[in-house]
CSV table of C-alpha atoms and ligand atoms in Angstrom, one decimal:
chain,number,residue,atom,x,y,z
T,1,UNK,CA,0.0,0.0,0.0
T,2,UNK,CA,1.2,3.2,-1.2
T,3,UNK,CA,2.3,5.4,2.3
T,4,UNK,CA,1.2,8.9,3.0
T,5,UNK,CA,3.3,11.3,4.7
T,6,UNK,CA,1.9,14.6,2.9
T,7,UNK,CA,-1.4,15.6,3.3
T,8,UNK,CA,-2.9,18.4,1.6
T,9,UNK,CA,-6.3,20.2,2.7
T,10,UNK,CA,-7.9,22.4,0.5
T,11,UNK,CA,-10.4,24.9,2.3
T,12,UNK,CA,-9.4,26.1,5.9
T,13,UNK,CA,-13.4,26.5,6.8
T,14,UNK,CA,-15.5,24.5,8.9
T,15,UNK,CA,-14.5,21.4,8.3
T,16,UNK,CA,-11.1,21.5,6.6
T,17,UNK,CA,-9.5,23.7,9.6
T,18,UNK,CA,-10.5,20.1,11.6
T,19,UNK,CA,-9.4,17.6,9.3
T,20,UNK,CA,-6.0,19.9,9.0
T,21,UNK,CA,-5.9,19.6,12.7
T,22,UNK,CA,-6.5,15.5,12.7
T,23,UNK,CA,-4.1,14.6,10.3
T,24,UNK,CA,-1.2,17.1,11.8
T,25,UNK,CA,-2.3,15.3,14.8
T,26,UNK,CA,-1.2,12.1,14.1
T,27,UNK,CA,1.8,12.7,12.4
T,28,UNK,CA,1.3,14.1,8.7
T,29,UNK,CA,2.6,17.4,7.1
T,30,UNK,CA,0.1,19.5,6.3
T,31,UNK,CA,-0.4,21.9,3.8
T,32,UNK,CA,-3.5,23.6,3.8
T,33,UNK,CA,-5.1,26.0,0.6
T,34,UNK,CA,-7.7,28.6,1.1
T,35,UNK,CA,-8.3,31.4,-1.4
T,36,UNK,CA,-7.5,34.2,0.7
T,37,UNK,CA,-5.4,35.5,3.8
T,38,UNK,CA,-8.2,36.4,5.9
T,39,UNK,CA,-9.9,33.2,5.5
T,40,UNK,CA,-7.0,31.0,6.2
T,41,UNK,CA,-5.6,33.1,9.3
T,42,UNK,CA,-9.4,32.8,10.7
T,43,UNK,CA,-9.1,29.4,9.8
T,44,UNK,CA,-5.7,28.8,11.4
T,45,UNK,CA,-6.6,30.9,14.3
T,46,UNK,CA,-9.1,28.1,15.7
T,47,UNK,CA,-6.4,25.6,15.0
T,48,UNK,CA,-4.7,27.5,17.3
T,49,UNK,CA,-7.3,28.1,19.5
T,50,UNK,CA,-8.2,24.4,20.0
T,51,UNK,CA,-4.5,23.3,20.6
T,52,UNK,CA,-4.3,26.2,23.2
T,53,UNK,CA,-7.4,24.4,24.8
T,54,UNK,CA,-6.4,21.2,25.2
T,55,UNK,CA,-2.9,22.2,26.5
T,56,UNK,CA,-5.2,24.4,29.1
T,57,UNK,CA,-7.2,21.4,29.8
T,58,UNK,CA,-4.2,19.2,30.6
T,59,UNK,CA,-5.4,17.3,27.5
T,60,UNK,CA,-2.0,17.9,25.7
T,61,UNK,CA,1.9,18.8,26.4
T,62,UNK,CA,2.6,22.4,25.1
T,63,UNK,CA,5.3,20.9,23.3
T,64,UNK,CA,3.2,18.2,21.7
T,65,UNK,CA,0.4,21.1,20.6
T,66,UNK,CA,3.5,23.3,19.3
T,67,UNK,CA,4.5,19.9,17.2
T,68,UNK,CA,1.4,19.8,15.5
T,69,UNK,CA,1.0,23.8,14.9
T,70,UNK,CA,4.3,23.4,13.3
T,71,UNK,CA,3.4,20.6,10.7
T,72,UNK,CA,0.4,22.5,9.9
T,73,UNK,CA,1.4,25.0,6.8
T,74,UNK,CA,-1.3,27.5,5.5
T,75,UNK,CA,-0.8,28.7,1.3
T,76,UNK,CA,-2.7,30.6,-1.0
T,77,UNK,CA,-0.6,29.0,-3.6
T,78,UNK,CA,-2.3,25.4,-5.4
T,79,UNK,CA,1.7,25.1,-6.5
T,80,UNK,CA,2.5,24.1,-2.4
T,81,UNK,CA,0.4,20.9,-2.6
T,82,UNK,CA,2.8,19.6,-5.0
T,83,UNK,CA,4.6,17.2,-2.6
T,84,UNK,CA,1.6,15.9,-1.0
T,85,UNK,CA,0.6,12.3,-1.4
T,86,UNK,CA,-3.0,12.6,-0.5
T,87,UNK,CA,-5.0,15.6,-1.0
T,88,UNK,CA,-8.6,16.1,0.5
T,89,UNK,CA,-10.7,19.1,-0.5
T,90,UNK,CA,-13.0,20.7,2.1
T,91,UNK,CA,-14.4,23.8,0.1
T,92,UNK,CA,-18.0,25.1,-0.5
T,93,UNK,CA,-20.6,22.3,-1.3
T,94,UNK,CA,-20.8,22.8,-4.8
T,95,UNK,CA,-20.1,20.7,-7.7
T,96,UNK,CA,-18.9,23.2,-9.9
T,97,UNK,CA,-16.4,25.3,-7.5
T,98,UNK,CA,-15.1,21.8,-6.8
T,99,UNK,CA,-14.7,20.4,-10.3
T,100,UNK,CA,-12.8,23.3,-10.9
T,101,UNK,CA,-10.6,23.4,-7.9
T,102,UNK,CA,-9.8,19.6,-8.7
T,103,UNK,CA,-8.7,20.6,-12.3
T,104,UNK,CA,-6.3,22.8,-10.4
T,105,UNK,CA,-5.3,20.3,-8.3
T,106,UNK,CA,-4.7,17.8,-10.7
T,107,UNK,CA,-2.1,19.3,-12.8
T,108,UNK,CA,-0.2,19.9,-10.0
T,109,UNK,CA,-0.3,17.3,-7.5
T,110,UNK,CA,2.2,14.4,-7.8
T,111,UNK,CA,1.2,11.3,-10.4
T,112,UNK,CA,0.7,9.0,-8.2
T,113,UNK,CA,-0.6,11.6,-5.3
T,114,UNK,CA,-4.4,10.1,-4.6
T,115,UNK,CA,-7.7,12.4,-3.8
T,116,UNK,CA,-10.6,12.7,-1.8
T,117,UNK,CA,-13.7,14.4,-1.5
T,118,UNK,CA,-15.6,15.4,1.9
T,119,UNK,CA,-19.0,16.1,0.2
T,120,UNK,CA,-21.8,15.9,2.1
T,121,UNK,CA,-23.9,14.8,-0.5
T,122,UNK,CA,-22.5,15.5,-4.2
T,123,UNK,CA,-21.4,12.3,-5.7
T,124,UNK,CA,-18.0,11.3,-6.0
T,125,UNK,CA,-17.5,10.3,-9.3
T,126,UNK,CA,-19.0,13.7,-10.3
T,127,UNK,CA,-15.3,15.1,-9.0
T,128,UNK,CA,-13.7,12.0,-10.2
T,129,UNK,CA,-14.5,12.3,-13.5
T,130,UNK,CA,-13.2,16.0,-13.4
T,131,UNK,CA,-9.3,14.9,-12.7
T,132,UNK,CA,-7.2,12.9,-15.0
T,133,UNK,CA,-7.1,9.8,-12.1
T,134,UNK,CA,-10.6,8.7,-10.9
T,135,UNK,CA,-9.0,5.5,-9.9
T,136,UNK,CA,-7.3,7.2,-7.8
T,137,UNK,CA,-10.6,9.4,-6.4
T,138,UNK,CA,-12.3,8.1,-3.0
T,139,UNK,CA,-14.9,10.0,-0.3
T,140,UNK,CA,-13.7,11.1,3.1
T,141,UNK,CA,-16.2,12.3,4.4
T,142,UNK,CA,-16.3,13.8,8.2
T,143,UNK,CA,-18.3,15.2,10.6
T,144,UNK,CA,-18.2,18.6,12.7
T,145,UNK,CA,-16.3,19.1,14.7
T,146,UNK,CA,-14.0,16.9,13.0
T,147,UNK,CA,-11.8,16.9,15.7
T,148,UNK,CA,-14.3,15.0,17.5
T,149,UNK,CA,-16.4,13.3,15.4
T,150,UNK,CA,-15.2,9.7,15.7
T,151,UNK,CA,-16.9,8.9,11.9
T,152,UNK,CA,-15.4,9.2,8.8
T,153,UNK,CA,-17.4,8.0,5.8
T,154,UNK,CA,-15.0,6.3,3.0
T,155,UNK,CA,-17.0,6.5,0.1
T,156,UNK,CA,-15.9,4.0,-3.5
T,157,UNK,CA,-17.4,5.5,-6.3
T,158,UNK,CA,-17.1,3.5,-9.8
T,159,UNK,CA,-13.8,4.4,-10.7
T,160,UNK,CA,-12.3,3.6,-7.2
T,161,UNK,CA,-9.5,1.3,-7.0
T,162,UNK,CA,-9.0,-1.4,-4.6
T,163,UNK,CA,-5.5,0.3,-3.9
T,164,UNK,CA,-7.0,3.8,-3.5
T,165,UNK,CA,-10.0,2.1,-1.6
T,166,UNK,CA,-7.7,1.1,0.9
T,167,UNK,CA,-5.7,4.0,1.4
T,168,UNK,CA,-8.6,5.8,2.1
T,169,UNK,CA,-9.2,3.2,5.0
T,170,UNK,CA,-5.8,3.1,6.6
T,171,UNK,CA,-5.1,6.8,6.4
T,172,UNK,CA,-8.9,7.1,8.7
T,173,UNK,CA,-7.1,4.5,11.2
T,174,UNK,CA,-4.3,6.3,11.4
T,175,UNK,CA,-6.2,9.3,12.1
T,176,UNK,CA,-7.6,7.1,15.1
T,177,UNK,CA,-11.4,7.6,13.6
T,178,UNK,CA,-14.0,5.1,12.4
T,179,UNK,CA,-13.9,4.3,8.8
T,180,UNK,CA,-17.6,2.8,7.6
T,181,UNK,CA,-17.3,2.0,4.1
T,182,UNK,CA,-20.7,3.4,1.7
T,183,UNK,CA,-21.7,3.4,-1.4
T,184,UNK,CA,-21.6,6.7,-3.5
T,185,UNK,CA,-25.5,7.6,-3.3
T,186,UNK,CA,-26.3,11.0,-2.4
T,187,UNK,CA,-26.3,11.3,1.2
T,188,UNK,CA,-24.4,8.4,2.4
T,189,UNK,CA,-25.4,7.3,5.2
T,190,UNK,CA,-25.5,9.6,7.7
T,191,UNK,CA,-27.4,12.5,5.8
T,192,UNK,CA,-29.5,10.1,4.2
T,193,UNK,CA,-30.8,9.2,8.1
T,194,UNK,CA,-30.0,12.9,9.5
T,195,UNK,CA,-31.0,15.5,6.8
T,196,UNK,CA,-34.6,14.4,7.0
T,197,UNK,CA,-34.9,14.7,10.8
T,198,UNK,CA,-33.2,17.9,11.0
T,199,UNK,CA,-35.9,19.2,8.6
T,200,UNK,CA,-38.9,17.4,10.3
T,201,UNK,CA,-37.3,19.8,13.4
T,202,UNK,CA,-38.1,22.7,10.9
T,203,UNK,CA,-41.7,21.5,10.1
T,204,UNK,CA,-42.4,20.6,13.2
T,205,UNK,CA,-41.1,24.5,14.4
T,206,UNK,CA,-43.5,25.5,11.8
T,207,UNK,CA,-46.5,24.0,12.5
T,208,UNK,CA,-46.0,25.5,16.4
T,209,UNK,CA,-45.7,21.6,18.1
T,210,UNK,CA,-43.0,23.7,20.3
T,211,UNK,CA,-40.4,26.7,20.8
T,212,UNK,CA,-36.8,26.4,18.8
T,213,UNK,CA,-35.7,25.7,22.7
T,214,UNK,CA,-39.0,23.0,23.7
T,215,UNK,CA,-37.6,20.7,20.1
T,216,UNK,CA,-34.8,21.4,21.1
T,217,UNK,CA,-34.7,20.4,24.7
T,218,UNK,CA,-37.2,17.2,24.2
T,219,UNK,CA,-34.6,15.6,21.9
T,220,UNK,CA,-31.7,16.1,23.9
T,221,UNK,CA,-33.5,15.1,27.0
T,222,UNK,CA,-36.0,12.4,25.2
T,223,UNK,CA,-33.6,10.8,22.7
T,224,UNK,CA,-30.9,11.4,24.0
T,225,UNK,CA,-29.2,13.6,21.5
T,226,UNK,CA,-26.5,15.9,22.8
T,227,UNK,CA,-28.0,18.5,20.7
T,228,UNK,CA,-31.6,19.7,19.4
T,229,UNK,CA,-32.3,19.3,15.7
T,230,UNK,CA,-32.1,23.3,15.6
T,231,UNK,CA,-29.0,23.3,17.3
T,232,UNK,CA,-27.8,21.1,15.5
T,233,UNK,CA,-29.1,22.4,12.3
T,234,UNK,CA,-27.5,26.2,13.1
T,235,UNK,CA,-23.9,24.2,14.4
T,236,UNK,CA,-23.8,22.9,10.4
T,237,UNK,CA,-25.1,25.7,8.9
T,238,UNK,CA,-28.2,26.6,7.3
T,239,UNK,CA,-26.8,27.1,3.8
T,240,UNK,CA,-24.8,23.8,3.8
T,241,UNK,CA,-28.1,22.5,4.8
T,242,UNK,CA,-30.2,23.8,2.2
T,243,UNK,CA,-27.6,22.7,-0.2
T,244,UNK,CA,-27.5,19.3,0.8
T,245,UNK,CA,-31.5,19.3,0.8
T,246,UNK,CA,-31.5,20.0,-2.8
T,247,UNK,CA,-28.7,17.4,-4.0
T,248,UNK,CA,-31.3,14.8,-1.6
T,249,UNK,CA,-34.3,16.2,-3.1
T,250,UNK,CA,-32.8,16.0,-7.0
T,251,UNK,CA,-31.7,12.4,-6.4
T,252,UNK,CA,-34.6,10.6,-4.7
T,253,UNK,CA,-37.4,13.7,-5.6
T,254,UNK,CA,-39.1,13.0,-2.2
T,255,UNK,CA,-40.9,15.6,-0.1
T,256,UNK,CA,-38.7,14.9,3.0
T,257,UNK,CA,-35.6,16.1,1.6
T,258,UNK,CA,-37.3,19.3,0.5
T,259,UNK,CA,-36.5,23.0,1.9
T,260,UNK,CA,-38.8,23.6,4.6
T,261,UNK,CA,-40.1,27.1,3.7
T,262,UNK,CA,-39.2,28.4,7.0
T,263,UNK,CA,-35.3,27.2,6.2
T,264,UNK,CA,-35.7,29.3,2.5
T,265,UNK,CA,-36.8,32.1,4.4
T,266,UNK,CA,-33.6,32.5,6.6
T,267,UNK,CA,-31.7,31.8,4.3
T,268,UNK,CA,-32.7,34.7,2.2
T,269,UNK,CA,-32.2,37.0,5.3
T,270,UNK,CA,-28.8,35.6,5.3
T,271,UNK,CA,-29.3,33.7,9.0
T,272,UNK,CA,-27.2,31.0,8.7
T,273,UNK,CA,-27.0,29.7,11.7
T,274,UNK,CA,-23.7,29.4,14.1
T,275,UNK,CA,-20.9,30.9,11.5
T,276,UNK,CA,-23.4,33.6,10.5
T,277,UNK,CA,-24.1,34.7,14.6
T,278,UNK,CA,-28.0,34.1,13.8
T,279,UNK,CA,-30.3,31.4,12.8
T,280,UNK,CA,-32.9,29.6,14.8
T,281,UNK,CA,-30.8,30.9,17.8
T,282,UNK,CA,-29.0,34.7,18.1
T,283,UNK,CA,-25.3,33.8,19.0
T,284,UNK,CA,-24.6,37.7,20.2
T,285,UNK,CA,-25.2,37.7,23.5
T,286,UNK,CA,-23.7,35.4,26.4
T,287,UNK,CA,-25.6,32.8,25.9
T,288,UNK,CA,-27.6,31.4,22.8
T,289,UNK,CA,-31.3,33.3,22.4
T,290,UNK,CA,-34.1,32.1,20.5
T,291,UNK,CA,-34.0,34.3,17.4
T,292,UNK,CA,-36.8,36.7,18.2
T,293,UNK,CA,-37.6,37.4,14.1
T,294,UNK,CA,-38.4,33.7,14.2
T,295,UNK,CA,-40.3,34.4,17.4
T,296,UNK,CA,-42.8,36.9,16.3
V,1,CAA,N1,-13.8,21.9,17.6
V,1,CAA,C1,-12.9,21.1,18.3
V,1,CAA,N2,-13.2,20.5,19.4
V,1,CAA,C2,-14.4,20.8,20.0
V,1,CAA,C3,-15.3,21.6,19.4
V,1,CAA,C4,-15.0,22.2,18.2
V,1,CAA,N3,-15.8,23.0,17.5
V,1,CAA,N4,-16.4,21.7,20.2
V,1,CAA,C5,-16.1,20.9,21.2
V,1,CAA,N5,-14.9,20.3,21.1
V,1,CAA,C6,-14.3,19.4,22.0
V,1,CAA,C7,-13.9,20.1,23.3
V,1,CAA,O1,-12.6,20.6,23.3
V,1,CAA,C8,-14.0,18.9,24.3
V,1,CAA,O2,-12.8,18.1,24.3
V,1,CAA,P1,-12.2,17.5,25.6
V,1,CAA,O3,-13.3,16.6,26.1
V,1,CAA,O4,-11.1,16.7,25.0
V,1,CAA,O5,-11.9,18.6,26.5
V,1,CAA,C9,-15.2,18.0,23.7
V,1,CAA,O6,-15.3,18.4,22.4
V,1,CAA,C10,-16.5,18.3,24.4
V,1,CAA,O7,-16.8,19.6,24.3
V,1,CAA,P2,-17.7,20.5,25.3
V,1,CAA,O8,-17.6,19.9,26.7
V,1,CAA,O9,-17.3,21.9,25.2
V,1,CAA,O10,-19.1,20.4,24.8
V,1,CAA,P3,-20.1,19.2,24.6
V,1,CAA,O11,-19.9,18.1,25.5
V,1,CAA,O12,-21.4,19.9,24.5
V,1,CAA,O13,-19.8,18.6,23.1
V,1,CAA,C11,-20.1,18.5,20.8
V,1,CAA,C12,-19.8,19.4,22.0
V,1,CAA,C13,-19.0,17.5,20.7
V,1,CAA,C14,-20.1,19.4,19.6
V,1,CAA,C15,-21.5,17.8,21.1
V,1,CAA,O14,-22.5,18.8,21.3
V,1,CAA,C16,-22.0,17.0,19.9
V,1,CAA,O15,-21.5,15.9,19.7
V,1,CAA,N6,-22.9,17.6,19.1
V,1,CAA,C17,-23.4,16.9,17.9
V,1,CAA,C18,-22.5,17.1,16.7
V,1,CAA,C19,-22.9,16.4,15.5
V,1,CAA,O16,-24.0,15.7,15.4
V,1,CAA,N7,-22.1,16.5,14.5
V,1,CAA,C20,-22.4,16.0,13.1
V,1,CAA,C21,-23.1,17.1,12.3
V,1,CAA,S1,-23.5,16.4,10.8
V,1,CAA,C22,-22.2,16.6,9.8
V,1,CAA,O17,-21.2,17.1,10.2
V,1,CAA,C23,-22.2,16.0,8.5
V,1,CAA,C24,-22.5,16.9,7.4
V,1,CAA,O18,-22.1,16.6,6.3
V,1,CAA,C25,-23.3,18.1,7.5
């Protein structure tokens, strides 16, 4: 099996600032792309935040977290992920951006360098097909916070080789997570099972069953979830939602996977959720408030 020591990340957002932080982690150099220097200093800055955390938390030696800060490079430049062996792209969910980015990528990156996707819900041979080595194309796809999240989903599409397959599975152990093998079909498995509730939450907000806090609380005390479906929903953010809602809803053309019209209104007021400081909560004050536009 082909061995990775370079690891390129390409988006320093949400998700790719994590998976950056999980592979430094264990061991890889890191080289991580974003498109401009704000963006990948705010992206780095909650690297550096997190490490600072655990070290504070008696979680980690200073000199461990100061280890994997310093195999963690950030570039504007696609030229730096030349030497990586593995490159996983973590940018916005849509298929055109990331066909793009890949053809980039591609006529940079090494020959034999393989690539993944963490698409929530695009498939993967739709990325595949953009690069000159869909054998050499897998998923990896995590969840938020990825430095917690014990899942990764290592997706095969058609064109996946056995070899490339594998890689996929043996980098996730070495990254100490749980590799569950699915099929490329939109969704996966996870937002296949979870988009549907989140956006039952909506419907059931909606149609006044309860408060943004009563759903919220009566799953997290009633089933157990450590967070509401509106909590949940604003911690992934709305517009990543309603994008995966429509790659569900063009695939299987069923009314659950369908924008709730309560999520296309905030998303036209720009409320989206957590990263935007509003959405079914208002993350301005001390502690998270209902959003009171919701509430009238
Ligand atoms: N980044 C990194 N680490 C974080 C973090 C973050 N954003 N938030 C929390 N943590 C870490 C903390 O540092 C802490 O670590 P230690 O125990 O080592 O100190 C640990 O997580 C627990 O954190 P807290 O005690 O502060 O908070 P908590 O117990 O409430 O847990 C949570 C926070 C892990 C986020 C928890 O609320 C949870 O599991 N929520 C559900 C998350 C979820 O369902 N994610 C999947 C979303 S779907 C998805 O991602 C797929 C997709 O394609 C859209």
């Amino acid at each position: 099996m082909a061995e990775i020591q370079n690891v390129g990340v390409v988006g320093c957002g949400l998700m790719g600032h994590g998976i950056a932080q999980v592979a430094a982690q264990a061991g890889y150099e890191v080289v991580v792309r974003e498109v401009d220097q704000a963006t990948l200093d705010k992206g780095l800055g909650k690297i550096d935040k997190q490490l600072a955390r655990a070290v504070e938390r008696g979680k980690a030696e200073q000199a461990d977290a100061d280890g994997v800060r310093a195999r963690i490079r950030g570039t504007l430049d696609y030229a730096d992920l030349s030497p990586c062996d593995l490159v996983i792209e973590a940018i916005t969910e849509d298929l055109e951006l990331k066909r793009a980015m890949w053809r980039e990528v591609d006529g940079i990156a090494k020959d034999d360098a393989y690539f993944a996707t963490n698409t929530s819900s695009l498939p993967v041979i739709a990325q595949a097909a953009a690069t000159s080595r869909p054998e050499r194309f897998l998923g990896l796809h995590f969840f938020n916070p990825a430095q917690v999240m014990k899942l990764v989903e290592v997706i095969r599409c058609v064109t996946t080789s056995d070899e490339a397959f594998g890689v996929g599975v043996e980098f996730t152990q070495t990254i100490g997570k749980i590799g569950v093998q699915t099929r490329d079909s939109a969704g996966f498995i996870v937002n296949r099972l979870l988009v549907p509730y989140l956006l039952d939450g909506m419907r059931a907000y909606e149609e006044g069953v309860g408060t943004i806090t009563e759903i919220d609380e009566a799953m997290k005390a009633g089933a157990g979830h450590p967070m509401g479906p509106l909590t949940l929903s604003d911690f992934v953010g709305l517009d990543t939602l309603g994008s995966i809602c429509d790659v569900l809803f063009d695939e299987f053309r069923e009314k659950r996977f369908a924008r709730p019209p309560i999520l296309r209104k905030m998303l036209a007021a720009g409320w989206y959720g957590r990263k935007s400081g509003i959405g079914f909560y208002d993350y301005s004050g001390e502690a998270p408030a209902e959003n009171p536009g919701l509430v009238r």
